[in-house]
C-alpha cells in the first residue's frame, strides 16, 4: 500500500458540451464548489471535504468523455521513480510543466493500452476553502446538493484491461482488490485496483470492441442515507438516472448512477470494505456478474454496458 508513492486519485478532467448546464449539474445539484475559471474557459471544482485546489476540471468540447485521470503522488522524487519504471516497461511518458493557473506542479503523463490518459503529480496548492484544521468543525460551510465529500474513483472501458492494470501494478505499486473473469480461459472482464485502503481507486472494464472510454466518474458520500438524498435530488431536478440506489457485490459499496447533461455517467458511492495489501484478491466468475455489479437486482441492464462517453 502506498502511504508513499501514489496516494490517491487527485483530479479528473471531463469534457462537457454545455458549460452553463454542467455547472448547474456539478455545482448546484451535486454540491461541488466552483473554485476558479481558467483563461481558456475550463472550470475548476472541488468537494467540501477536499484540501487541494480542485478535484474536477470541466472542459467544453464537441464530445463528452474523459481527458485525463490524475493521481497525486507523495513527493517529487516519486515522479522520477515512476517515470523510470514506466519507461522501463516500455510505457512512454510526457512531462507537463507546472501550471500556475491550474495551481498544479509538474505532471508526468502516460497512456494505457486501453487508450486512457493518466497523469501523476506531487504538488497542488491548497484550497482557501478546504476543511478546517484548527479545532476543526466537521465542515467549514454546510454541505449542499448531494453533499459530496470527495472525488473517489473512475471506471474506464477498454480492450486490453490486463495490459492497463499491469502498468498500475508493476510501475505504480497498485494492488488488485477484486476481479471478474471467464473461467474457461482465465481472462479478466473487470479489474479493480487500489493504491490505498479503499476497495478501488480505479477500475478497468473489458469490452472487446471499445477503447478509451469513460464508464463513470465517482464521488464519495458519507452514508447510505446520503445516497437516498442524492436519489431525491435526481428525481426533484429530473436528472437522467441510470440505476439505484443499490449496492455492489464488488467493493460492497452503496451506489446510485446518473448522467450529467452531456451524458457522462456519474456515480455517488458510499462504504465499501477496507483493503489491506495482504488481502487475497476477491474473484467473481463471469456468470455471476449480475450479482457482482448490482447485488440486489442480480442482473445488469443493457444501458450499463452500452453507454460510455
Ligand atoms: Fe464505481
PDB file of C-alpha atoms and ligand atoms in Angstrom:
ATOM      1  CA  UNK A   1       0.000   0.000   0.000  1.00  0.00           C
ATOM      2  CA  UNK A   2       1.245   3.388  -0.932  1.00  0.00           C
ATOM      3  CA  UNK A   3       1.426   5.720   2.022  1.00  0.00           C
ATOM      4  CA  UNK A   4       4.424   6.780  -0.013  1.00  0.00           C
ATOM      5  CA  UNK A   5       4.191   6.675  -3.781  1.00  0.00           C
ATOM      6  CA  UNK A   6       0.740   7.094  -5.297  1.00  0.00           C
ATOM      7  CA  UNK A   7      -1.557   8.499  -2.598  1.00  0.00           C
ATOM      8  CA  UNK A   8      -4.971   8.735  -4.242  1.00  0.00           C
ATOM      9  CA  UNK A   9      -6.986   9.796  -7.263  1.00  0.00           C
ATOM     10  CA  UNK A  10      -6.413  13.574  -7.364  1.00  0.00           C
ATOM     11  CA  UNK A  11      -8.465  15.015 -10.174  1.00  0.00           C
ATOM     12  CA  UNK A  12     -10.218  14.305 -13.440  1.00  0.00           C
ATOM     13  CA  UNK A  13     -10.680  16.479 -16.492  1.00  0.00           C
ATOM     14  CA  UNK A  14     -14.079  15.808 -18.026  1.00  0.00           C
ATOM     15  CA  UNK A  15     -15.345  17.033 -21.418  1.00  0.00           C
ATOM     16  CA  UNK A  16     -18.779  18.631 -21.398  1.00  0.00           C
ATOM     17  CA  UNK A  17     -20.956  20.011 -24.197  1.00  0.00           C
ATOM     18  CA  UNK A  18     -22.501  22.997 -22.439  1.00  0.00           C
ATOM     19  CA  UNK A  19     -20.632  24.681 -19.585  1.00  0.00           C
ATOM     20  CA  UNK A  20     -23.607  26.501 -18.075  1.00  0.00           C
ATOM     21  CA  UNK A  21     -25.701  23.329 -17.895  1.00  0.00           C
ATOM     22  CA  UNK A  22     -22.696  21.448 -16.492  1.00  0.00           C
ATOM     23  CA  UNK A  23     -22.072  23.981 -13.743  1.00  0.00           C
ATOM     24  CA  UNK A  24     -25.721  23.770 -12.781  1.00  0.00           C
ATOM     25  CA  UNK A  25     -25.351  19.987 -12.539  1.00  0.00           C
ATOM     26  CA  UNK A  26     -21.996  19.709 -10.764  1.00  0.00           C
ATOM     27  CA  UNK A  27     -22.301  22.784  -8.560  1.00  0.00           C
ATOM     28  CA  UNK A  28     -25.989  23.296  -7.832  1.00  0.00           C
ATOM     29  CA  UNK A  29     -27.249  19.708  -7.888  1.00  0.00           C
ATOM     30  CA  UNK A  30     -24.210  17.635  -6.929  1.00  0.00           C
ATOM     31  CA  UNK A  31     -22.948  20.259  -4.484  1.00  0.00           C
ATOM     32  CA  UNK A  32     -19.361  20.771  -5.657  1.00  0.00           C
ATOM     33  CA  UNK A  33     -17.873  24.277  -5.414  1.00  0.00           C
ATOM     34  CA  UNK A  34     -16.550  26.201  -8.412  1.00  0.00           C
ATOM     35  CA  UNK A  35     -13.097  27.384  -7.302  1.00  0.00           C
ATOM     36  CA  UNK A  36     -11.840  29.106 -10.439  1.00  0.00           C
ATOM     37  CA  UNK A  37     -12.277  29.565 -14.172  1.00  0.00           C
ATOM     38  CA  UNK A  38      -9.233  29.330 -16.421  1.00  0.00           C
ATOM     39  CA  UNK A  39      -8.336  31.846 -19.121  1.00  0.00           C
ATOM     40  CA  UNK A  40      -9.266  29.120 -21.636  1.00  0.00           C
ATOM     41  CA  UNK A  41     -12.717  28.675 -20.079  1.00  0.00           C
ATOM     42  CA  UNK A  42     -12.001  25.491 -18.167  1.00  0.00           C
ATOM     43  CA  UNK A  43     -13.854  25.414 -14.845  1.00  0.00           C
ATOM     44  CA  UNK A  44     -12.242  24.003 -11.692  1.00  0.00           C
ATOM     45  CA  UNK A  45     -14.332  22.496  -8.889  1.00  0.00           C
ATOM     46  CA  UNK A  46     -13.828  20.719  -5.596  1.00  0.00           C
ATOM     47  CA  UNK A  47     -15.851  18.965  -2.913  1.00  0.00           C
ATOM     48  CA  UNK A  48     -16.248  20.428   0.560  1.00  0.00           C
ATOM     49  CA  UNK A  49     -14.030  17.884   2.318  1.00  0.00           C
ATOM     50  CA  UNK A  50     -11.030  18.167  -0.034  1.00  0.00           C
ATOM     51  CA  UNK A  51      -7.927  20.167   0.890  1.00  0.00           C
ATOM     52  CA  UNK A  52      -6.452  20.664  -2.584  1.00  0.00           C
ATOM     53  CA  UNK A  53      -7.348  23.388  -5.081  1.00  0.00           C
ATOM     54  CA  UNK A  54      -9.575  21.214  -7.279  1.00  0.00           C
ATOM     55  CA  UNK A  55     -10.604  17.646  -7.992  1.00  0.00           C
ATOM     56  CA  UNK A  56     -12.554  18.047 -11.221  1.00  0.00           C
ATOM     57  CA  UNK A  57     -11.928  20.199 -14.269  1.00  0.00           C
ATOM     58  CA  UNK A  58     -14.707  20.710 -16.807  1.00  0.00           C
ATOM     59  CA  UNK A  59     -13.619  21.431 -20.375  1.00  0.00           C
ATOM     60  CA  UNK A  60     -16.148  22.443 -23.003  1.00  0.00           C
ATOM     61  CA  UNK A  61     -15.778  20.292 -26.124  1.00  0.00           C
ATOM     62  CA  UNK A  62     -17.731  18.826 -29.038  1.00  0.00           C
ATOM     63  CA  UNK A  63     -17.939  15.373 -27.478  1.00  0.00           C
ATOM     64  CA  UNK A  64     -18.263  14.221 -23.852  1.00  0.00           C
ATOM     65  CA  UNK A  65     -15.769  11.904 -22.149  1.00  0.00           C
ATOM     66  CA  UNK A  66     -12.643  11.897 -20.045  1.00  0.00           C
ATOM     67  CA  UNK A  67      -9.464  13.796 -20.956  1.00  0.00           C
ATOM     68  CA  UNK A  68      -7.328  12.752 -18.001  1.00  0.00           C
ATOM     69  CA  UNK A  69      -7.455  10.923 -14.704  1.00  0.00           C
ATOM     70  CA  UNK A  70      -4.703  12.198 -12.406  1.00  0.00           C
ATOM     71  CA  UNK A  71      -3.196  10.640  -9.273  1.00  0.00           C
ATOM     72  CA  UNK A  72      -1.444  12.554  -6.535  1.00  0.00           C
ATOM     73  CA  UNK A  73       1.978  11.219  -5.579  1.00  0.00           C
ATOM     74  CA  UNK A  74       3.618  11.704  -2.159  1.00  0.00           C
ATOM     75  CA  UNK A  75       6.634  13.683  -3.346  1.00  0.00           C
ATOM     76  CA  UNK A  76       8.528  14.862  -6.368  1.00  0.00           C
ATOM     77  CA  UNK A  77      11.168  12.113  -6.226  1.00  0.00           C
ATOM     78  CA  UNK A  78       8.475   9.535  -6.783  1.00  0.00           C
ATOM     79  CA  UNK A  79       7.564  11.257 -10.052  1.00  0.00           C
ATOM     80  CA  UNK A  80      11.068  10.463 -11.274  1.00  0.00           C
ATOM     81  CA  UNK A  81      10.954   6.914  -9.888  1.00  0.00           C
ATOM     82  CA  UNK A  82       7.620   6.238 -11.562  1.00  0.00           C
ATOM     83  CA  UNK A  83       8.802   7.797 -14.835  1.00  0.00           C
ATOM     84  CA  UNK A  84      11.798   5.437 -14.843  1.00  0.00           C
ATOM     85  CA  UNK A  85       9.638   2.437 -14.033  1.00  0.00           C
ATOM     86  CA  UNK A  86       7.062   3.314 -16.710  1.00  0.00           C
ATOM     87  CA  UNK A  87       9.779   3.847 -19.326  1.00  0.00           C
ATOM     88  CA  UNK A  88      11.475   0.636 -18.163  1.00  0.00           C
ATOM     89  CA  UNK A  89       8.386  -1.358 -19.062  1.00  0.00           C
ATOM     90  CA  UNK A  90       8.048   0.423 -22.400  1.00  0.00           C
ATOM     91  CA  UNK A  91       5.386   2.966 -21.444  1.00  0.00           C
ATOM     92  CA  UNK A  92       6.122   6.388 -22.923  1.00  0.00           C
ATOM     93  CA  UNK A  93       5.852   9.396 -20.642  1.00  0.00           C
ATOM     94  CA  UNK A  94       5.472  13.108 -21.305  1.00  0.00           C
ATOM     95  CA  UNK A  95       6.421  15.764 -18.804  1.00  0.00           C
ATOM     96  CA  UNK A  96       3.983  18.672 -18.400  1.00  0.00           C
ATOM     97  CA  UNK A  97       5.427  21.794 -16.774  1.00  0.00           C
ATOM     98  CA  UNK A  98       3.974  23.215 -13.572  1.00  0.00           C
ATOM     99  CA  UNK A  99       0.983  25.450 -14.298  1.00  0.00           C
ATOM    100  CA  UNK A 100       0.229  28.492 -12.173  1.00  0.00           C
ATOM    101  CA  UNK A 101      -3.336  28.843 -13.369  1.00  0.00           C
ATOM    102  CA  UNK A 102      -4.036  25.217 -12.523  1.00  0.00           C
ATOM    103  CA  UNK A 103      -2.161  25.572  -9.195  1.00  0.00           C
ATOM    104  CA  UNK A 104      -0.555  22.241 -10.034  1.00  0.00           C
ATOM    105  CA  UNK A 105       3.108  21.194 -10.067  1.00  0.00           C
ATOM    106  CA  UNK A 106       4.779  19.298 -12.879  1.00  0.00           C
ATOM    107  CA  UNK A 107       2.915  16.299 -14.219  1.00  0.00           C
ATOM    108  CA  UNK A 108       4.018  13.053 -15.790  1.00  0.00           C
ATOM    109  CA  UNK A 109       1.542  11.810 -18.393  1.00  0.00           C
ATOM    110  CA  UNK A 110       1.219   8.317 -19.803  1.00  0.00           C
ATOM    111  CA  UNK A 111      -1.332   6.297 -21.703  1.00  0.00           C
ATOM    112  CA  UNK A 112      -2.551   2.754 -21.089  1.00  0.00           C
ATOM    113  CA  UNK A 113      -3.095   0.246 -23.914  1.00  0.00           C
ATOM    114  CA  UNK A 114      -6.831   0.817 -23.312  1.00  0.00           C
ATOM    115  CA  UNK A 115      -6.337   4.346 -24.688  1.00  0.00           C
ATOM    116  CA  UNK A 116      -6.776   6.240 -21.417  1.00  0.00           C
ATOM    117  CA  UNK A 117      -4.580   9.196 -20.454  1.00  0.00           C
ATOM    118  CA  UNK A 118      -3.261   9.367 -16.903  1.00  0.00           C
ATOM    119  CA  UNK A 119      -1.275  11.973 -15.069  1.00  0.00           C
ATOM    120  CA  UNK A 120       0.895  11.843 -11.942  1.00  0.00           C
ATOM    121  CA  UNK A 121       1.678  14.965  -9.930  1.00  0.00           C
ATOM    122  CA  UNK A 122       3.090  15.677  -6.483  1.00  0.00           C
ATOM    123  CA  UNK A 123       2.143  19.302  -5.875  1.00  0.00           C
ATOM    124  CA  UNK A 124      -1.127  21.173  -5.856  1.00  0.00           C
ATOM    125  CA  UNK A 125      -1.896  24.381  -3.971  1.00  0.00           C
ATOM    126  CA  UNK A 126      -4.224  24.049  -1.016  1.00  0.00           C
ATOM    127  CA  UNK A 127      -7.691  25.492  -1.399  1.00  0.00           C
ATOM    128  CA  UNK A 128      -8.626  28.563   0.630  1.00  0.00           C
ATOM    129  CA  UNK A 129     -11.874  26.776   1.295  1.00  0.00           C
ATOM    130  CA  UNK A 130     -10.658  23.351   2.430  1.00  0.00           C
ATOM    131  CA  UNK A 131     -11.612  21.531   5.640  1.00  0.00           C
ATOM    132  CA  UNK A 132     -10.768  23.371   8.873  1.00  0.00           C
ATOM    133  CA  UNK A 133      -7.581  22.226  10.608  1.00  0.00           C
ATOM    134  CA  UNK A 134      -7.521  24.074  13.928  1.00  0.00           C
ATOM    135  CA  UNK A 135     -10.204  22.984  16.410  1.00  0.00           C
ATOM    136  CA  UNK A 136     -11.933  21.819  13.249  1.00  0.00           C
ATOM    137  CA  UNK A 137     -15.659  21.811  12.844  1.00  0.00           C
ATOM    138  CA  UNK A 138     -16.987  18.934  10.750  1.00  0.00           C
ATOM    139  CA  UNK A 139     -17.313  21.335   7.824  1.00  0.00           C
ATOM    140  CA  UNK A 140     -16.494  24.974   7.144  1.00  0.00           C
ATOM    141  CA  UNK A 141     -19.831  25.605   5.450  1.00  0.00           C
ATOM    142  CA  UNK A 142     -22.703  23.126   5.462  1.00  0.00           C
ATOM    143  CA  UNK A 143     -22.579  20.706   2.519  1.00  0.00           C
ATOM    144  CA  UNK A 144     -25.068  21.398  -0.275  1.00  0.00           C
ATOM    145  CA  UNK A 145     -26.709  19.348  -3.007  1.00  0.00           C
ATOM    146  CA  UNK A 146     -25.691  15.692  -2.901  1.00  0.00           C
ATOM    147  CA  UNK A 147     -23.230  16.536  -0.103  1.00  0.00           C
ATOM    148  CA  UNK A 148     -20.249  15.054  -1.964  1.00  0.00           C
ATOM    149  CA  UNK A 149     -17.228  14.645   0.320  1.00  0.00           C
ATOM    150  CA  UNK A 150     -14.596  13.998  -2.333  1.00  0.00           C
ATOM    151  CA  UNK A 151     -13.774  12.609  -5.754  1.00  0.00           C
ATOM    152  CA  UNK A 152     -13.398   8.848  -5.316  1.00  0.00           C
ATOM    153  CA  UNK A 153     -12.564   6.797  -8.433  1.00  0.00           C
ATOM    154  CA  UNK A 154     -13.116   6.234 -12.156  1.00  0.00           C
ATOM    155  CA  UNK A 155     -14.182   3.166 -14.111  1.00  0.00           C
ATOM    156  CA  UNK A 156     -12.761   3.009 -17.635  1.00  0.00           C
ATOM    157  CA  UNK A 157     -13.621   0.818 -20.598  1.00  0.00           C
ATOM    158  CA  UNK A 158     -11.160  -0.766 -22.988  1.00  0.00           C
ATOM    159  CA  UNK A 159      -9.948  -3.919 -24.722  1.00  0.00           C
ATOM    160  CA  UNK A 160      -6.592  -4.755 -23.110  1.00  0.00           C
ATOM    161  CA  UNK A 161      -7.550  -4.281 -19.461  1.00  0.00           C
ATOM    162  CA  UNK A 162      -4.906  -6.774 -18.352  1.00  0.00           C
ATOM    163  CA  UNK A 163      -2.221  -4.624 -20.002  1.00  0.00           C
ATOM    164  CA  UNK A 164      -3.605  -1.456 -18.447  1.00  0.00           C
ATOM    165  CA  UNK A 165      -3.848  -2.985 -14.975  1.00  0.00           C
ATOM    166  CA  UNK A 166      -0.325  -4.355 -15.275  1.00  0.00           C
ATOM    167  CA  UNK A 167       1.083  -0.827 -15.612  1.00  0.00           C
ATOM    168  CA  UNK A 168      -0.583   0.183 -12.361  1.00  0.00           C
ATOM    169  CA  UNK A 169       0.600  -2.977 -10.590  1.00  0.00           C
ATOM    170  CA  UNK A 170       4.188  -3.127 -11.895  1.00  0.00           C
ATOM    171  CA  UNK A 171       5.110   0.547 -12.218  1.00  0.00           C
ATOM    172  CA  UNK A 172       2.902   2.279  -9.642  1.00  0.00           C
ATOM    173  CA  UNK A 173       2.554  -0.333  -6.839  1.00  0.00           C
ATOM    174  CA  UNK A 174      -1.223  -0.675  -7.032  1.00  0.00           C
ATOM    175  CA  UNK A 175      -2.922  -3.825  -5.690  1.00  0.00           C
ATOM    176  CA  UNK A 176      -5.756  -5.733  -7.355  1.00  0.00           C
ATOM    177  CA  UNK A 177      -8.599  -5.844  -4.843  1.00  0.00           C
ATOM    178  CA  UNK A 178     -11.120  -7.692  -6.950  1.00  0.00           C
ATOM    179  CA  UNK A 179     -11.568  -9.090 -10.424  1.00  0.00           C
ATOM    180  CA  UNK A 180     -14.159 -10.818 -12.576  1.00  0.00           C
ATOM    181  CA  UNK A 181     -13.020 -13.409 -15.097  1.00  0.00           C
ATOM    182  CA  UNK A 182     -14.039 -16.036 -17.631  1.00  0.00           C
ATOM    183  CA  UNK A 183     -13.427 -19.463 -16.005  1.00  0.00           C
ATOM    184  CA  UNK A 184     -12.767 -21.226 -19.355  1.00  0.00           C
ATOM    185  CA  UNK A 185      -9.679 -19.189 -20.189  1.00  0.00           C
ATOM    186  CA  UNK A 186      -8.979 -17.185 -17.022  1.00  0.00           C
ATOM    187  CA  UNK A 187      -9.245 -13.878 -18.932  1.00  0.00           C
ATOM    188  CA  UNK A 188     -10.402 -10.907 -16.855  1.00  0.00           C
ATOM    189  CA  UNK A 189     -13.558  -8.960 -17.751  1.00  0.00           C
ATOM    190  CA  UNK A 190     -13.143  -6.398 -14.956  1.00  0.00           C
ATOM    191  CA  UNK A 191     -10.189  -5.450 -12.739  1.00  0.00           C
ATOM    192  CA  UNK A 192     -10.424  -3.273  -9.620  1.00  0.00           C
ATOM    193  CA  UNK A 193      -7.235  -1.630  -8.364  1.00  0.00           C
ATOM    194  CA  UNK A 194      -6.259   0.384  -5.319  1.00  0.00           C
ATOM    195  CA  UNK A 195      -3.249   2.430  -4.212  1.00  0.00           C
ATOM    196  CA  UNK A 196      -4.733   2.822  -0.726  1.00  0.00           C
ATOM    197  CA  UNK A 197      -7.072   1.230   1.829  1.00  0.00           C
ATOM    198  CA  UNK A 198     -10.074   1.784  -0.434  1.00  0.00           C
ATOM    199  CA  UNK A 199     -11.821  -1.084  -2.223  1.00  0.00           C
ATOM    200  CA  UNK A 200     -10.875   0.623  -5.505  1.00  0.00           C
ATOM    201  CA  UNK A 201      -9.241   3.787  -6.807  1.00  0.00           C
ATOM    202  CA  UNK A 202      -9.557   2.886 -10.489  1.00  0.00           C
ATOM    203  CA  UNK A 203     -11.338   0.073 -12.331  1.00  0.00           C
ATOM    204  CA  UNK A 204     -10.912  -1.246 -15.864  1.00  0.00           C
ATOM    205  CA  UNK A 205     -13.933  -2.833 -17.531  1.00  0.00           C
ATOM    206  CA  UNK A 206     -13.331  -5.032 -20.553  1.00  0.00           C
ATOM    207  CA  UNK A 207     -15.126  -4.554 -23.848  1.00  0.00           C
ATOM    208  CA  UNK A 208     -13.806  -6.403 -26.905  1.00  0.00           C
ATOM    209  CA  UNK A 209     -14.676  -3.514 -29.229  1.00  0.00           C
ATOM    210  CA  UNK A 210     -14.324  -0.286 -27.272  1.00  0.00           C
ATOM    211  CA  UNK A 211     -11.190   1.601 -26.250  1.00  0.00           C
ATOM    212  CA  UNK A 212     -10.506   4.841 -24.405  1.00  0.00           C
ATOM    213  CA  UNK A 213     -13.979   5.300 -22.983  1.00  0.00           C
ATOM    214  CA  UNK A 214     -15.245   6.542 -19.642  1.00  0.00           C
ATOM    215  CA  UNK A 215     -17.748   4.370 -17.819  1.00  0.00           C
ATOM    216  CA  UNK A 216     -18.156   6.658 -14.817  1.00  0.00           C
ATOM    217  CA  UNK A 217     -16.608   9.231 -12.516  1.00  0.00           C
ATOM    218  CA  UNK A 218     -17.469   8.546  -8.892  1.00  0.00           C
ATOM    219  CA  UNK A 219     -17.770  10.766  -5.837  1.00  0.00           C
ATOM    220  CA  UNK A 220     -17.865   9.725  -2.209  1.00  0.00           C
ATOM    221  CA  UNK A 221     -20.838  10.333   0.078  1.00  0.00           C
ATOM    222  CA  UNK A 222     -20.886   9.897   3.848  1.00  0.00           C
ATOM    223  CA  UNK A 223     -23.663   7.329   4.148  1.00  0.00           C
ATOM    224  CA  UNK A 224     -26.373   5.170   2.624  1.00  0.00           C
ATOM    225  CA  UNK A 225     -28.742   7.883   3.838  1.00  0.00           C
ATOM    226  CA  UNK A 226     -26.936  10.406   1.619  1.00  0.00           C
ATOM    227  CA  UNK A 227     -27.310   8.043  -1.358  1.00  0.00           C
ATOM    228  CA  UNK A 228     -31.065   8.255  -0.709  1.00  0.00           C
ATOM    229  CA  UNK A 229     -30.800  12.042  -0.511  1.00  0.00           C
ATOM    230  CA  UNK A 230     -28.978  12.027  -3.878  1.00  0.00           C
ATOM    231  CA  UNK A 231     -31.857   9.951  -5.285  1.00  0.00           C
ATOM    232  CA  UNK A 232     -34.327  12.561  -4.022  1.00  0.00           C
ATOM    233  CA  UNK A 233     -32.384  15.308  -5.822  1.00  0.00           C
ATOM    234  CA  UNK A 234     -32.149  13.220  -9.018  1.00  0.00           C
ATOM    235  CA  UNK A 235     -35.959  12.982  -9.089  1.00  0.00           C
ATOM    236  CA  UNK A 236     -36.572  16.564  -7.961  1.00  0.00           C
ATOM    237  CA  UNK A 237     -34.372  18.027 -10.699  1.00  0.00           C
ATOM    238  CA  UNK A 238     -35.181  15.419 -13.364  1.00  0.00           C
ATOM    239  CA  UNK A 239     -31.571  14.302 -13.649  1.00  0.00           C
ATOM    240  CA  UNK A 240     -31.223  11.355 -16.019  1.00  0.00           C
ATOM    241  CA  UNK A 241     -30.851   8.254 -13.805  1.00  0.00           C
ATOM    242  CA  UNK A 242     -29.117   5.014 -14.764  1.00  0.00           C
ATOM    243  CA  UNK A 243     -29.770   2.779 -11.736  1.00  0.00           C
ATOM    244  CA  UNK A 244     -30.068   2.814  -7.985  1.00  0.00           C
ATOM    245  CA  UNK A 245     -29.990   3.347  -5.111  1.00  0.00           C
ATOM    246  CA  UNK A 246     -28.492  -0.123  -4.896  1.00  0.00           C
ATOM    247  CA  UNK A 247     -25.378  -1.942  -3.769  1.00  0.00           C
ATOM    248  CA  UNK A 248     -22.374  -3.502  -5.466  1.00  0.00           C
ATOM    249  CA  UNK A 249     -21.243  -7.047  -4.754  1.00  0.00           C
ATOM    250  CA  UNK A 250     -17.785  -5.968  -5.918  1.00  0.00           C
ATOM    251  CA  UNK A 251     -16.421  -3.468  -3.330  1.00  0.00           C
ATOM    252  CA  UNK A 252     -19.745  -3.792  -1.348  1.00  0.00           C
ATOM    253  CA  UNK A 253     -20.249  -0.073  -1.967  1.00  0.00           C
ATOM    254  CA  UNK A 254     -23.688   1.542  -1.929  1.00  0.00           C
ATOM    255  CA  UNK A 255     -24.385   3.419  -5.112  1.00  0.00           C
ATOM    256  CA  UNK A 256     -26.561   5.414  -7.440  1.00  0.00           C
ATOM    257  CA  UNK A 257     -25.680   6.085 -11.102  1.00  0.00           C
ATOM    258  CA  UNK A 258     -26.910   9.018 -13.166  1.00  0.00           C
ATOM    259  CA  UNK A 259     -25.822  11.145 -16.121  1.00  0.00           C
ATOM    260  CA  UNK A 260     -24.541  14.700 -16.356  1.00  0.00           C
ATOM    261  CA  UNK A 261     -26.190  16.906 -19.023  1.00  0.00           C
ATOM    262  CA  UNK A 262     -23.533  15.826 -21.561  1.00  0.00           C
ATOM    263  CA  UNK A 263     -24.168  12.119 -20.998  1.00  0.00           C
ATOM    264  CA  UNK A 264     -21.140  11.396 -18.826  1.00  0.00           C
ATOM    265  CA  UNK A 265     -22.095   8.818 -16.215  1.00  0.00           C
ATOM    266  CA  UNK A 266     -21.630   9.931 -12.601  1.00  0.00           C
ATOM    267  CA  UNK A 267     -21.786   7.767  -9.511  1.00  0.00           C
ATOM    268  CA  UNK A 268     -22.216   8.717  -5.899  1.00  0.00           C
ATOM    269  CA  UNK A 269     -20.779   5.990  -3.759  1.00  0.00           C
ATOM    270  CA  UNK A 270     -20.626   5.191  -0.068  1.00  0.00           C
ATOM    271  CA  UNK A 271     -18.975   2.487   2.014  1.00  0.00           C
ATOM    272  CA  UNK A 272     -17.037  -0.390   0.549  1.00  0.00           C
ATOM    273  CA  UNK A 273     -14.693  -2.572   2.539  1.00  0.00           C
ATOM    274  CA  UNK A 274     -11.270  -1.592   3.867  1.00  0.00           C
ATOM    275  CA  UNK A 275      -8.469  -3.162   1.860  1.00  0.00           C
ATOM    276  CA  UNK A 276      -5.032  -4.160   3.144  1.00  0.00           C
ATOM    277  CA  UNK A 277      -2.301  -5.229   0.745  1.00  0.00           C
ATOM    278  CA  UNK A 278      -2.030  -8.698   2.293  1.00  0.00           C
ATOM    279  CA  UNK A 279      -5.704  -9.410   1.468  1.00  0.00           C
ATOM    280  CA  UNK A 280      -6.308 -12.117  -1.141  1.00  0.00           C
ATOM    281  CA  UNK A 281      -7.836 -10.938  -4.435  1.00  0.00           C
ATOM    282  CA  UNK A 282     -11.619 -11.383  -4.384  1.00  0.00           C
ATOM    283  CA  UNK A 283     -12.808 -13.110  -7.562  1.00  0.00           C
ATOM    284  CA  UNK A 284     -16.089 -13.363  -9.435  1.00  0.00           C
ATOM    285  CA  UNK A 285     -16.847 -15.745 -12.269  1.00  0.00           C
ATOM    286  CA  UNK A 286     -18.432 -14.022 -15.255  1.00  0.00           C
ATOM    287  CA  UNK A 287     -21.724 -15.940 -14.838  1.00  0.00           C
ATOM    288  CA  UNK A 288     -22.147 -14.077 -11.513  1.00  0.00           C
ATOM    289  CA  UNK A 289     -21.565 -10.595 -12.989  1.00  0.00           C
ATOM    290  CA  UNK A 290     -25.158  -9.523 -12.299  1.00  0.00           C
ATOM    291  CA  UNK A 291     -24.715 -10.015  -8.560  1.00  0.00           C
ATOM    292  CA  UNK A 292     -21.154  -8.693  -8.685  1.00  0.00           C
ATOM    293  CA  UNK A 293     -22.219  -5.340 -10.130  1.00  0.00           C
ATOM    294  CA  UNK A 294     -25.751  -4.998  -8.716  1.00  0.00           C
ATOM    295  CA  UNK A 295     -26.047  -7.124  -5.607  1.00  0.00           C
ATOM    296  CA  UNK A 296     -29.781  -6.559  -5.139  1.00  0.00           C
ATOM    297  CA  UNK A 297     -31.026  -6.725  -8.751  1.00  0.00           C
ATOM    298  CA  UNK A 298     -28.590  -9.553  -9.642  1.00  0.00           C
ATOM    299  CA  UNK A 299     -28.667  -8.508 -13.284  1.00  0.00           C
ATOM    300  CA  UNK A 300     -27.069  -5.851 -15.450  1.00  0.00           C
ATOM    301  CA  UNK A 301     -29.268  -3.743 -17.715  1.00  0.00           C
ATOM    302  CA  UNK A 302     -28.123  -3.082 -21.308  1.00  0.00           C
ATOM    303  CA  UNK A 303     -27.512   0.665 -20.851  1.00  0.00           C
ATOM    304  CA  UNK A 304     -24.892  -0.023 -18.194  1.00  0.00           C
ATOM    305  CA  UNK A 305     -22.727  -1.966 -20.651  1.00  0.00           C
ATOM    306  CA  UNK A 306     -23.545   0.058 -23.759  1.00  0.00           C
ATOM    307  CA  UNK A 307     -23.495   3.752 -22.826  1.00  0.00           C
ATOM    308  CA  UNK A 308     -19.952   5.089 -22.477  1.00  0.00           C
ATOM    309  CA  UNK A 309     -18.517   8.522 -23.234  1.00  0.00           C
TER     310      UNK A 309
HETATM  311 FE1  LIG B   1     -17.806   2.999  -9.335  1.00  0.00          FE
END
